[in-house]
Amino acid sequence: MQRILEPGEIEALDHNAIPRVRLPQRASLFSDRARRLKQLAAGNPIGAYLNLMAALAQAQQQALNALSSEPDSHAHEQARINLSQAHLLPLILATDQVRSPHWQTVLDQLLEQLAKLSGLPPELTQLIERIQRTGANQRDSQAEAILRRNNELVDPASAPFYTAALQVICSDLVTRFEIRDVPLLDSPGLCPCCGSMPVASVVRMDGQSQGHRYLQCGMCAAEWHMVRIKCAYCDSTKGIAYQSIEDEQAAGAAAVKAETCDECHSWLKIFYQEKDPYLEPLADDLASLTLDLLMAETVYARRQGNPLLWQAAEG
């Protein structure tokens, strides 16, 4: 008698299935980003800032490694996984992480590592010292403003450092889950792991992901599949177009385009790994500000900026 296969077994037989989620690699997430930022800094107009963010990313990796011996009992609670899958909710919410008992400790660790760098400009040294002196309640308020995108309350100078600490916390929790734990969301443009918006999208070229587009979360760095030629914000397939820098000889220009949507008038960068196998979406997004400047002159708006670079609120 032929045995009937269960759904999970059927899926296991499909070796051509598109991986719907790519979880961040805990052991190398931030160190890989640091390496890429250093590579992109050479000859870049904001090379000094990219090198600073590379040092920050390396400090993030050290902080994440230190958290590996402190498992969060809530992260693997089956009740949370069941709730997320039953109600199509993210596994965690980045906006809740200001309540984490670890995030301010991580912030202090990051600042301590940066303070040890040689040749820091006086302005940066003063900024680090100012954040170190900031009280816990004021830090919580700033983190809350950052996570909820209340830009008028965000201090753009200190925001990248606060964000970096929160990224460590989110990545720590998300990397404790398995891919099978990750739910499908009603809102495909939000991270199914932490509910944040994507920083960019990338067409991968490795393994089963080859040729498929993934959105990368700006907070936890998880990636989730979204079909190509589709708006990440309004889910429309109409009026999708691609803008690029005319000078494709510019560093990395061939590997990045701006995907625009005529339905909601928004845009998001899309990177092509076949053009640059070493790209890292968040790092490459930060290093390609020329495209942001060009797009600022169009009718399209970017819904989510790079979490490591904040602009002062207008007015």
PDB file of C-alpha atoms in Angstrom:
ATOM      1  CA  MET A   1       0.000   0.000   0.000  1.00  0.00           C
ATOM      2  CA  GLN A   2       1.343   3.406  -0.949  1.00  0.00           C
ATOM      3  CA  ARG A   3       1.777   5.751   2.019  1.00  0.00           C
ATOM      4  CA  ILE A   4       0.253   9.240   1.764  1.00  0.00           C
ATOM      5  CA  LEU A   5       2.828  11.942   2.430  1.00  0.00           C
ATOM      6  CA  GLU A   6       2.150  14.644   4.977  1.00  0.00           C
ATOM      7  CA  PRO A   7       2.406  18.319   3.804  1.00  0.00           C
ATOM      8  CA  GLY A   8       5.777  18.831   5.500  1.00  0.00           C
ATOM      9  CA  GLU A   9       7.175  15.761   3.778  1.00  0.00           C
ATOM     10  CA  ILE A  10       5.928  16.949   0.403  1.00  0.00           C
ATOM     11  CA  GLU A  11       7.663  20.278   0.841  1.00  0.00           C
ATOM     12  CA  ALA A  12      10.866  18.482   1.811  1.00  0.00           C
ATOM     13  CA  LEU A  13      10.833  16.692  -1.540  1.00  0.00           C
ATOM     14  CA  ASP A  14      10.710  19.936  -3.489  1.00  0.00           C
ATOM     15  CA  HIS A  15      14.388  20.727  -3.891  1.00  0.00           C
ATOM     16  CA  ASN A  16      13.531  23.672  -6.151  1.00  0.00           C
ATOM     17  CA  ALA A  17      11.380  25.474  -3.583  1.00  0.00           C
ATOM     18  CA  ILE A  18      12.272  29.126  -3.100  1.00  0.00           C
ATOM     19  CA  PRO A  19      13.471  29.761   0.460  1.00  0.00           C
ATOM     20  CA  ARG A  20      10.881  32.242   1.749  1.00  0.00           C
ATOM     21  CA  VAL A  21      13.092  33.492   4.595  1.00  0.00           C
ATOM     22  CA  ARG A  22      16.821  33.893   5.070  1.00  0.00           C
ATOM     23  CA  LEU A  23      17.712  34.322   8.727  1.00  0.00           C
ATOM     24  CA  PRO A  24      20.829  36.347   9.606  1.00  0.00           C
ATOM     25  CA  GLN A  25      24.010  34.446  10.383  1.00  0.00           C
ATOM     26  CA  ARG A  26      24.652  35.177  14.030  1.00  0.00           C
ATOM     27  CA  ALA A  27      28.367  34.387  14.010  1.00  0.00           C
ATOM     28  CA  SER A  28      29.216  36.753  11.162  1.00  0.00           C
ATOM     29  CA  LEU A  29      26.331  39.180  10.584  1.00  0.00           C
ATOM     30  CA  PHE A  30      27.997  42.366  11.772  1.00  0.00           C
ATOM     31  CA  SER A  31      31.580  41.377  11.037  1.00  0.00           C
ATOM     32  CA  ASP A  32      30.588  40.742   7.403  1.00  0.00           C
ATOM     33  CA  ARG A  33      28.911  44.140   7.339  1.00  0.00           C
ATOM     34  CA  ALA A  34      32.007  45.772   8.837  1.00  0.00           C
ATOM     35  CA  ARG A  35      34.206  44.170   6.193  1.00  0.00           C
ATOM     36  CA  ARG A  36      31.945  45.382   3.409  1.00  0.00           C
ATOM     37  CA  LEU A  37      31.767  48.920   4.798  1.00  0.00           C
ATOM     38  CA  LYS A  38      35.561  49.105   4.878  1.00  0.00           C
ATOM     39  CA  GLN A  39      35.714  47.894   1.299  1.00  0.00           C
ATOM     40  CA  LEU A  40      33.167  50.485   0.166  1.00  0.00           C
ATOM     41  CA  ALA A  41      34.888  53.334   2.018  1.00  0.00           C
ATOM     42  CA  ALA A  42      37.795  53.519  -0.411  1.00  0.00           C
ATOM     43  CA  GLY A  43      37.212  56.422  -2.774  1.00  0.00           C
ATOM     44  CA  ASN A  44      33.707  57.082  -1.473  1.00  0.00           C
ATOM     45  CA  PRO A  45      32.727  60.720  -0.741  1.00  0.00           C
ATOM     46  CA  ILE A  46      31.573  59.623   2.723  1.00  0.00           C
ATOM     47  CA  GLY A  47      34.449  57.201   3.196  1.00  0.00           C
ATOM     48  CA  ALA A  48      35.300  58.480   6.684  1.00  0.00           C
ATOM     49  CA  TYR A  49      31.740  57.868   7.833  1.00  0.00           C
ATOM     50  CA  LEU A  50      31.693  54.400   6.293  1.00  0.00           C
ATOM     51  CA  ASN A  51      34.884  53.548   8.176  1.00  0.00           C
ATOM     52  CA  LEU A  52      33.278  54.784  11.402  1.00  0.00           C
ATOM     53  CA  MET A  53      30.213  52.617  10.738  1.00  0.00           C
ATOM     54  CA  ALA A  54      32.551  49.696  10.014  1.00  0.00           C
ATOM     55  CA  ALA A  55      34.081  50.129  13.470  1.00  0.00           C
ATOM     56  CA  LEU A  56      30.587  50.347  14.929  1.00  0.00           C
ATOM     57  CA  ALA A  57      29.532  47.160  13.122  1.00  0.00           C
ATOM     58  CA  GLN A  58      32.571  45.321  14.477  1.00  0.00           C
ATOM     59  CA  ALA A  59      31.632  46.468  17.977  1.00  0.00           C
ATOM     60  CA  GLN A  60      28.100  45.205  17.299  1.00  0.00           C
ATOM     61  CA  GLN A  61      29.488  41.752  16.520  1.00  0.00           C
ATOM     62  CA  GLN A  62      31.383  41.695  19.811  1.00  0.00           C
ATOM     63  CA  ALA A  63      28.248  42.738  21.694  1.00  0.00           C
ATOM     64  CA  LEU A  64      26.155  40.092  19.938  1.00  0.00           C
ATOM     65  CA  ASN A  65      28.723  37.424  20.764  1.00  0.00           C
ATOM     66  CA  ALA A  66      28.548  38.447  24.430  1.00  0.00           C
ATOM     67  CA  LEU A  67      24.771  37.961  24.405  1.00  0.00           C
ATOM     68  CA  SER A  68      25.084  34.398  23.114  1.00  0.00           C
ATOM     69  CA  SER A  69      25.473  33.072  26.643  1.00  0.00           C
ATOM     70  CA  GLU A  70      22.355  34.882  27.827  1.00  0.00           C
ATOM     71  CA  PRO A  71      19.437  33.167  26.100  1.00  0.00           C
ATOM     72  CA  ASP A  72      16.139  35.006  26.285  1.00  0.00           C
ATOM     73  CA  SER A  73      13.607  32.521  27.599  1.00  0.00           C
ATOM     74  CA  HIS A  74      10.803  34.320  25.802  1.00  0.00           C
ATOM     75  CA  ALA A  75      12.369  34.051  22.350  1.00  0.00           C
ATOM     76  CA  HIS A  76      11.699  30.345  22.006  1.00  0.00           C
ATOM     77  CA  GLU A  77       8.414  30.189  23.846  1.00  0.00           C
ATOM     78  CA  GLN A  78       6.201  27.966  21.760  1.00  0.00           C
ATOM     79  CA  ALA A  79       3.228  30.067  22.801  1.00  0.00           C
ATOM     80  CA  ARG A  80       4.774  33.115  21.095  1.00  0.00           C
ATOM     81  CA  ILE A  81       5.468  31.134  17.937  1.00  0.00           C
ATOM     82  CA  ASN A  82       1.931  29.751  17.930  1.00  0.00           C
ATOM     83  CA  LEU A  83       0.469  33.215  18.470  1.00  0.00           C
ATOM     84  CA  SER A  84       2.527  34.692  15.633  1.00  0.00           C
ATOM     85  CA  GLN A  85       1.578  31.964  13.198  1.00  0.00           C
ATOM     86  CA  ALA A  86      -2.096  31.904  14.196  1.00  0.00           C
ATOM     87  CA  HIS A  87      -2.548  35.668  13.857  1.00  0.00           C
ATOM     88  CA  LEU A  88       0.032  36.320  11.109  1.00  0.00           C
ATOM     89  CA  LEU A  89       2.167  38.492  13.394  1.00  0.00           C
ATOM     90  CA  PRO A  90       5.958  38.977  13.475  1.00  0.00           C
ATOM     91  CA  LEU A  91       7.845  36.734  15.887  1.00  0.00           C
ATOM     92  CA  ILE A  92       8.958  39.783  17.870  1.00  0.00           C
ATOM     93  CA  LEU A  93       8.365  43.499  17.517  1.00  0.00           C
ATOM     94  CA  ALA A  94      11.376  45.767  17.143  1.00  0.00           C
ATOM     95  CA  THR A  95       9.266  48.567  18.630  1.00  0.00           C
ATOM     96  CA  ASP A  96       9.074  46.618  21.895  1.00  0.00           C
ATOM     97  CA  GLN A  97      12.821  46.253  22.350  1.00  0.00           C
ATOM     98  CA  VAL A  98      13.203  49.488  24.272  1.00  0.00           C
ATOM     99  CA  ARG A  99      11.922  47.319  27.144  1.00  0.00           C
ATOM    100  CA  SER A 100      14.805  44.883  26.764  1.00  0.00           C
ATOM    101  CA  PRO A 101      16.970  44.672  29.893  1.00  0.00           C
ATOM    102  CA  HIS A 102      20.052  44.436  27.665  1.00  0.00           C
ATOM    103  CA  TRP A 103      19.786  47.263  25.152  1.00  0.00           C
ATOM    104  CA  GLN A 104      21.357  50.038  27.235  1.00  0.00           C
ATOM    105  CA  THR A 105      24.187  47.722  28.276  1.00  0.00           C
ATOM    106  CA  VAL A 106      24.824  47.014  24.603  1.00  0.00           C
ATOM    107  CA  LEU A 107      24.789  50.754  23.842  1.00  0.00           C
ATOM    108  CA  ASP A 108      27.439  51.354  26.510  1.00  0.00           C
ATOM    109  CA  GLN A 109      29.554  48.517  25.117  1.00  0.00           C
ATOM    110  CA  LEU A 110      29.404  50.007  21.617  1.00  0.00           C
ATOM    111  CA  LEU A 111      30.336  53.474  22.840  1.00  0.00           C
ATOM    112  CA  GLU A 112      33.191  52.098  24.918  1.00  0.00           C
ATOM    113  CA  GLN A 113      34.659  50.317  21.900  1.00  0.00           C
ATOM    114  CA  LEU A 114      34.357  53.394  19.687  1.00  0.00           C
ATOM    115  CA  ALA A 115      35.944  55.610  22.334  1.00  0.00           C
ATOM    116  CA  LYS A 116      39.086  53.453  22.085  1.00  0.00           C
ATOM    117  CA  LEU A 117      39.597  54.305  18.404  1.00  0.00           C
ATOM    118  CA  SER A 118      42.596  56.455  17.667  1.00  0.00           C
ATOM    119  CA  GLY A 119      42.331  59.740  15.807  1.00  0.00           C
ATOM    120  CA  LEU A 120      38.666  60.404  16.580  1.00  0.00           C
ATOM    121  CA  PRO A 121      37.548  63.941  15.668  1.00  0.00           C
ATOM    122  CA  PRO A 122      36.820  66.062  18.759  1.00  0.00           C
ATOM    123  CA  GLU A 123      33.161  66.364  17.713  1.00  0.00           C
ATOM    124  CA  LEU A 124      32.756  62.593  17.712  1.00  0.00           C
ATOM    125  CA  THR A 125      34.486  62.222  21.063  1.00  0.00           C
ATOM    126  CA  GLN A 126      32.140  64.834  22.519  1.00  0.00           C
ATOM    127  CA  LEU A 127      29.112  63.059  21.018  1.00  0.00           C
ATOM    128  CA  ILE A 128      30.148  59.718  22.522  1.00  0.00           C
ATOM    129  CA  GLU A 129      30.650  61.318  25.922  1.00  0.00           C
ATOM    130  CA  ARG A 130      27.281  63.058  25.680  1.00  0.00           C
ATOM    131  CA  ILE A 131      25.471  59.776  24.988  1.00  0.00           C
ATOM    132  CA  GLN A 132      27.385  58.083  27.810  1.00  0.00           C
ATOM    133  CA  ARG A 133      26.188  60.786  30.215  1.00  0.00           C
ATOM    134  CA  THR A 134      22.568  60.582  29.073  1.00  0.00           C
ATOM    135  CA  GLY A 135      20.216  59.234  31.723  1.00  0.00           C
ATOM    136  CA  ALA A 136      18.394  55.933  31.327  1.00  0.00           C
ATOM    137  CA  ASN A 137      14.944  57.490  30.948  1.00  0.00           C
ATOM    138  CA  GLN A 138      16.126  59.934  28.313  1.00  0.00           C
ATOM    139  CA  ARG A 139      17.811  57.079  26.444  1.00  0.00           C
ATOM    140  CA  ASP A 140      14.575  55.118  26.517  1.00  0.00           C
ATOM    141  CA  SER A 141      12.687  58.098  25.126  1.00  0.00           C
ATOM    142  CA  GLN A 142      15.196  58.507  22.309  1.00  0.00           C
ATOM    143  CA  ALA A 143      15.075  54.798  21.479  1.00  0.00           C
ATOM    144  CA  GLU A 144      11.265  54.927  21.480  1.00  0.00           C
ATOM    145  CA  ALA A 145      11.317  57.841  19.028  1.00  0.00           C
ATOM    146  CA  ILE A 146      13.740  55.987  16.752  1.00  0.00           C
ATOM    147  CA  LEU A 147      11.776  52.742  16.746  1.00  0.00           C
ATOM    148  CA  ARG A 148       8.476  54.506  16.084  1.00  0.00           C
ATOM    149  CA  ARG A 149       9.978  56.843  13.466  1.00  0.00           C
ATOM    150  CA  ASN A 150       9.008  59.999  15.357  1.00  0.00           C
ATOM    151  CA  ASN A 151      11.663  61.896  13.422  1.00  0.00           C
ATOM    152  CA  GLU A 152      10.928  65.270  14.986  1.00  0.00           C
ATOM    153  CA  LEU A 153      11.996  63.810  18.351  1.00  0.00           C
ATOM    154  CA  VAL A 154      15.094  62.009  17.063  1.00  0.00           C
ATOM    155  CA  ASP A 155      18.584  63.441  17.547  1.00  0.00           C
ATOM    156  CA  PRO A 156      20.133  62.601  14.145  1.00  0.00           C
ATOM    157  CA  ALA A 157      23.712  62.737  15.450  1.00  0.00           C
ATOM    158  CA  SER A 158      23.225  60.114  18.159  1.00  0.00           C
ATOM    159  CA  ALA A 159      20.520  58.039  16.410  1.00  0.00           C
ATOM    160  CA  PRO A 160      22.922  55.691  14.546  1.00  0.00           C
ATOM    161  CA  PHE A 161      24.464  54.576  17.842  1.00  0.00           C
ATOM    162  CA  TYR A 162      21.104  54.001  19.511  1.00  0.00           C
ATOM    163  CA  THR A 163      19.928  52.141  16.418  1.00  0.00           C
ATOM    164  CA  ALA A 164      23.062  50.005  16.389  1.00  0.00           C
ATOM    165  CA  ALA A 165      22.363  48.832  19.945  1.00  0.00           C
ATOM    166  CA  LEU A 166      18.747  48.024  19.066  1.00  0.00           C
ATOM    167  CA  GLN A 167      19.895  46.122  15.971  1.00  0.00           C
ATOM    168  CA  VAL A 168      22.013  43.889  18.192  1.00  0.00           C
ATOM    169  CA  ILE A 169      19.034  43.161  20.447  1.00  0.00           C
ATOM    170  CA  CYS A 170      16.701  42.380  17.534  1.00  0.00           C
ATOM    171  CA  SER A 171      19.277  40.201  15.792  1.00  0.00           C
ATOM    172  CA  ASP A 172      19.992  38.362  19.032  1.00  0.00           C
ATOM    173  CA  LEU A 173      16.336  37.402  19.428  1.00  0.00           C
ATOM    174  CA  VAL A 174      15.661  36.606  15.774  1.00  0.00           C
ATOM    175  CA  THR A 175      18.668  34.317  15.384  1.00  0.00           C
ATOM    176  CA  ARG A 176      17.297  32.142  18.181  1.00  0.00           C
ATOM    177  CA  PHE A 177      14.361  31.096  16.005  1.00  0.00           C
ATOM    178  CA  GLU A 178      14.230  28.519  13.240  1.00  0.00           C
ATOM    179  CA  ILE A 179      13.004  29.258   9.730  1.00  0.00           C
ATOM    180  CA  ARG A 180       9.986  27.025  10.322  1.00  0.00           C
ATOM    181  CA  ASP A 181       8.950  29.339  13.188  1.00  0.00           C
ATOM    182  CA  VAL A 182       8.621  32.391  10.938  1.00  0.00           C
ATOM    183  CA  PRO A 183       4.987  33.192  10.034  1.00  0.00           C
ATOM    184  CA  LEU A 184       3.557  34.535   6.805  1.00  0.00           C
ATOM    185  CA  LEU A 185       2.312  38.095   7.266  1.00  0.00           C
ATOM    186  CA  ASP A 186      -0.711  39.873   5.831  1.00  0.00           C
ATOM    187  CA  SER A 187       1.662  42.766   5.110  1.00  0.00           C
ATOM    188  CA  PRO A 188       4.375  41.350   2.826  1.00  0.00           C
ATOM    189  CA  GLY A 189       6.364  44.585   3.023  1.00  0.00           C
ATOM    190  CA  LEU A 190       7.089  44.161   6.740  1.00  0.00           C
ATOM    191  CA  CYS A 191       9.727  41.901   8.238  1.00  0.00           C
ATOM    192  CA  PRO A 192       8.075  38.657   9.402  1.00  0.00           C
ATOM    193  CA  CYS A 193      10.678  38.373  12.145  1.00  0.00           C
ATOM    194  CA  CYS A 194      10.535  41.797  13.833  1.00  0.00           C
ATOM    195  CA  GLY A 195       7.910  43.859  11.987  1.00  0.00           C
ATOM    196  CA  SER A 196      10.336  46.501  10.659  1.00  0.00           C
ATOM    197  CA  MET A 197      10.450  47.941   7.157  1.00  0.00           C
ATOM    198  CA  PRO A 198      13.061  46.860   4.607  1.00  0.00           C
ATOM    199  CA  VAL A 199      16.182  48.921   4.088  1.00  0.00           C
ATOM    200  CA  ALA A 200      16.631  47.594   0.537  1.00  0.00           C
ATOM    201  CA  SER A 201      16.012  44.582  -1.659  1.00  0.00           C
ATOM    202  CA  VAL A 202      18.541  42.254  -3.234  1.00  0.00           C
ATOM    203  CA  VAL A 203      18.439  39.740  -6.072  1.00  0.00           C
ATOM    204  CA  ARG A 204      20.469  36.823  -4.769  1.00  0.00           C
ATOM    205  CA  MET A 205      22.654  34.505  -6.833  1.00  0.00           C
ATOM    206  CA  ASP A 206      23.473  31.754  -4.331  1.00  0.00           C
ATOM    207  CA  GLY A 207      21.953  28.284  -3.996  1.00  0.00           C
ATOM    208  CA  GLN A 208      18.164  27.949  -4.113  1.00  0.00           C
ATOM    209  CA  SER A 209      17.840  31.716  -3.757  1.00  0.00           C
ATOM    210  CA  GLN A 210      19.490  32.326  -7.126  1.00  0.00           C
ATOM    211  CA  GLY A 211      17.624  34.854  -9.235  1.00  0.00           C
ATOM    212  CA  HIS A 212      15.067  35.594  -6.536  1.00  0.00           C
ATOM    213  CA  ARG A 213      14.510  38.906  -4.788  1.00  0.00           C
ATOM    214  CA  TYR A 214      14.597  39.336  -1.033  1.00  0.00           C
ATOM    215  CA  LEU A 215      13.794  42.328   1.129  1.00  0.00           C
ATOM    216  CA  GLN A 216      16.301  42.880   3.926  1.00  0.00           C
ATOM    217  CA  CYS A 217      15.148  44.175   7.298  1.00  0.00           C
ATOM    218  CA  GLY A 218      16.925  47.293   8.485  1.00  0.00           C
ATOM    219  CA  MET A 219      16.809  46.162  12.114  1.00  0.00           C
ATOM    220  CA  CYS A 220      17.293  42.391  12.480  1.00  0.00           C
ATOM    221  CA  ALA A 221      18.796  41.780   8.985  1.00  0.00           C
ATOM    222  CA  ALA A 222      16.399  38.911   8.212  1.00  0.00           C
ATOM    223  CA  GLU A 223      15.479  38.604   4.539  1.00  0.00           C
ATOM    224  CA  TRP A 224      12.143  37.513   3.115  1.00  0.00           C
ATOM    225  CA  HIS A 225      11.173  36.643  -0.429  1.00  0.00           C
ATOM    226  CA  MET A 226       9.152  39.005  -2.597  1.00  0.00           C
ATOM    227  CA  VAL A 227       8.602  38.473  -6.300  1.00  0.00           C
ATOM    228  CA  ARG A 228      10.365  40.863  -8.622  1.00  0.00           C
ATOM    229  CA  ILE A 229       8.667  43.827 -10.305  1.00  0.00           C
ATOM    230  CA  LYS A 230       6.389  44.398  -7.347  1.00  0.00           C
ATOM    231  CA  CYS A 231       6.210  47.348  -4.954  1.00  0.00           C
ATOM    232  CA  ALA A 232       7.430  46.469  -1.478  1.00  0.00           C
ATOM    233  CA  TYR A 233       5.141  49.096   0.040  1.00  0.00           C
ATOM    234  CA  CYS A 234       1.749  48.939  -1.700  1.00  0.00           C
ATOM    235  CA  ASP A 235       2.088  45.455  -3.245  1.00  0.00           C
ATOM    236  CA  SER A 236       1.278  46.796  -6.702  1.00  0.00           C
ATOM    237  CA  THR A 237       2.687  45.316  -9.910  1.00  0.00           C
ATOM    238  CA  LYS A 238       1.580  48.315 -11.980  1.00  0.00           C
ATOM    239  CA  GLY A 239       3.806  51.212 -12.888  1.00  0.00           C
ATOM    240  CA  ILE A 240       7.027  49.633 -11.631  1.00  0.00           C
ATOM    241  CA  ALA A 241      10.151  51.124 -13.193  1.00  0.00           C
ATOM    242  CA  TYR A 242      13.872  51.224 -12.508  1.00  0.00           C
ATOM    243  CA  GLN A 243      16.158  54.240 -12.284  1.00  0.00           C
ATOM    244  CA  SER A 244      19.938  54.051 -12.214  1.00  0.00           C
ATOM    245  CA  ILE A 245      22.989  56.266 -12.171  1.00  0.00           C
ATOM    246  CA  GLU A 246      23.988  57.030 -15.741  1.00  0.00           C
ATOM    247  CA  ASP A 247      27.681  56.637 -14.963  1.00  0.00           C
ATOM    248  CA  GLU A 248      27.767  52.883 -14.395  1.00  0.00           C
ATOM    249  CA  GLN A 249      31.533  53.103 -14.059  1.00  0.00           C
ATOM    250  CA  ALA A 250      31.007  54.737 -10.679  1.00  0.00           C
ATOM    251  CA  ALA A 251      31.788  52.422  -7.787  1.00  0.00           C
ATOM    252  CA  GLY A 252      28.981  49.892  -7.421  1.00  0.00           C
ATOM    253  CA  ALA A 253      26.620  51.753  -9.778  1.00  0.00           C
ATOM    254  CA  ALA A 254      25.945  48.717 -11.962  1.00  0.00           C
ATOM    255  CA  ALA A 255      24.810  46.689  -8.955  1.00  0.00           C
ATOM    256  CA  VAL A 256      22.111  49.085  -7.722  1.00  0.00           C
ATOM    257  CA  LYS A 257      18.930  50.629  -9.092  1.00  0.00           C
ATOM    258  CA  ALA A 258      16.007  52.522  -7.632  1.00  0.00           C
ATOM    259  CA  GLU A 259      12.752  50.608  -8.028  1.00  0.00           C
ATOM    260  CA  THR A 260       9.922  53.145  -8.337  1.00  0.00           C
ATOM    261  CA  CYS A 261       6.161  52.678  -8.052  1.00  0.00           C
ATOM    262  CA  ASP A 262       3.696  54.950  -9.841  1.00  0.00           C
ATOM    263  CA  GLU A 263       0.822  53.703  -7.668  1.00  0.00           C
ATOM    264  CA  CYS A 264       2.114  54.945  -4.286  1.00  0.00           C
ATOM    265  CA  HIS A 265       5.004  57.132  -5.575  1.00  0.00           C
ATOM    266  CA  SER A 266       7.588  55.446  -3.385  1.00  0.00           C
ATOM    267  CA  TRP A 267      10.955  53.910  -4.197  1.00  0.00           C
ATOM    268  CA  LEU A 268      13.369  51.358  -2.786  1.00  0.00           C
ATOM    269  CA  LYS A 269      16.876  50.358  -3.815  1.00  0.00           C
ATOM    270  CA  ILE A 270      17.380  46.979  -5.409  1.00  0.00           C
ATOM    271  CA  PHE A 271      20.835  45.382  -5.533  1.00  0.00           C
ATOM    272  CA  TYR A 272      22.020  42.664  -7.904  1.00  0.00           C
ATOM    273  CA  GLN A 273      24.406  40.166  -6.399  1.00  0.00           C
ATOM    274  CA  GLU A 274      25.412  38.887  -9.827  1.00  0.00           C
ATOM    275  CA  LYS A 275      26.968  42.311 -10.437  1.00  0.00           C
ATOM    276  CA  ASP A 276      28.794  42.283  -7.104  1.00  0.00           C
ATOM    277  CA  PRO A 277      28.923  38.989  -5.193  1.00  0.00           C
ATOM    278  CA  TYR A 278      30.208  40.688  -2.035  1.00  0.00           C
ATOM    279  CA  LEU A 279      27.429  43.227  -1.579  1.00  0.00           C
ATOM    280  CA  GLU A 280      25.632  43.563   1.747  1.00  0.00           C
ATOM    281  CA  PRO A 281      22.318  45.444   1.380  1.00  0.00           C
ATOM    282  CA  LEU A 282      22.505  47.758   4.388  1.00  0.00           C
ATOM    283  CA  ALA A 283      26.183  48.577   3.841  1.00  0.00           C
ATOM    284  CA  ASP A 284      25.765  49.081   0.095  1.00  0.00           C
ATOM    285  CA  ASP A 285      22.684  51.216   0.653  1.00  0.00           C
ATOM    286  CA  LEU A 286      24.659  53.500   2.952  1.00  0.00           C
ATOM    287  CA  ALA A 287      27.503  53.755   0.444  1.00  0.00           C
ATOM    288  CA  SER A 288      25.238  54.636  -2.513  1.00  0.00           C
ATOM    289  CA  LEU A 289      23.954  58.008  -1.305  1.00  0.00           C
ATOM    290  CA  THR A 290      24.462  59.472  -4.775  1.00  0.00           C
ATOM    291  CA  LEU A 291      21.391  57.571  -5.906  1.00  0.00           C
ATOM    292  CA  ASP A 292      19.427  58.963  -2.932  1.00  0.00           C
ATOM    293  CA  LEU A 293      20.405  62.493  -3.922  1.00  0.00           C
ATOM    294  CA  LEU A 294      19.264  61.916  -7.503  1.00  0.00           C
ATOM    295  CA  MET A 295      15.963  60.388  -6.385  1.00  0.00           C
ATOM    296  CA  ALA A 296      15.329  63.330  -4.053  1.00  0.00           C
ATOM    297  CA  GLU A 297      14.803  65.426  -7.179  1.00  0.00           C
ATOM    298  CA  THR A 298      11.968  63.185  -8.409  1.00  0.00           C
ATOM    299  CA  VAL A 299       8.323  62.769  -7.400  1.00  0.00           C
ATOM    300  CA  TYR A 300       9.111  59.528  -5.590  1.00  0.00           C
ATOM    301  CA  ALA A 301       9.680  59.269  -1.839  1.00  0.00           C
ATOM    302  CA  ARG A 302      11.721  56.800   0.145  1.00  0.00           C
ATOM    303  CA  ARG A 303       9.605  55.461   3.006  1.00  0.00           C
ATOM    304  CA  GLN A 304      12.505  54.216   5.148  1.00  0.00           C
ATOM    305  CA  GLY A 305      16.003  55.631   5.274  1.00  0.00           C
ATOM    306  CA  ASN A 306      19.163  53.814   6.239  1.00  0.00           C
ATOM    307  CA  PRO A 307      19.069  53.171  10.014  1.00  0.00           C
ATOM    308  CA  LEU A 308      22.714  54.186  10.349  1.00  0.00           C
ATOM    309  CA  LEU A 309      22.233  57.632   8.808  1.00  0.00           C
ATOM    310  CA  TRP A 310      19.521  59.981  10.034  1.00  0.00           C
ATOM    311  CA  GLN A 311      18.594  63.355   8.600  1.00  0.00           C
ATOM    312  CA  ALA A 312      17.452  66.255  10.730  1.00  0.00           C
ATOM    313  CA  ALA A 313      13.673  66.710  10.668  1.00  0.00           C
ATOM    314  CA  GLU A 314      12.577  69.526   8.357  1.00  0.00           C
ATOM    315  CA  GLY A 315      11.944  72.753  10.175  1.00  0.00           C
TER     316      GLY A 315
END
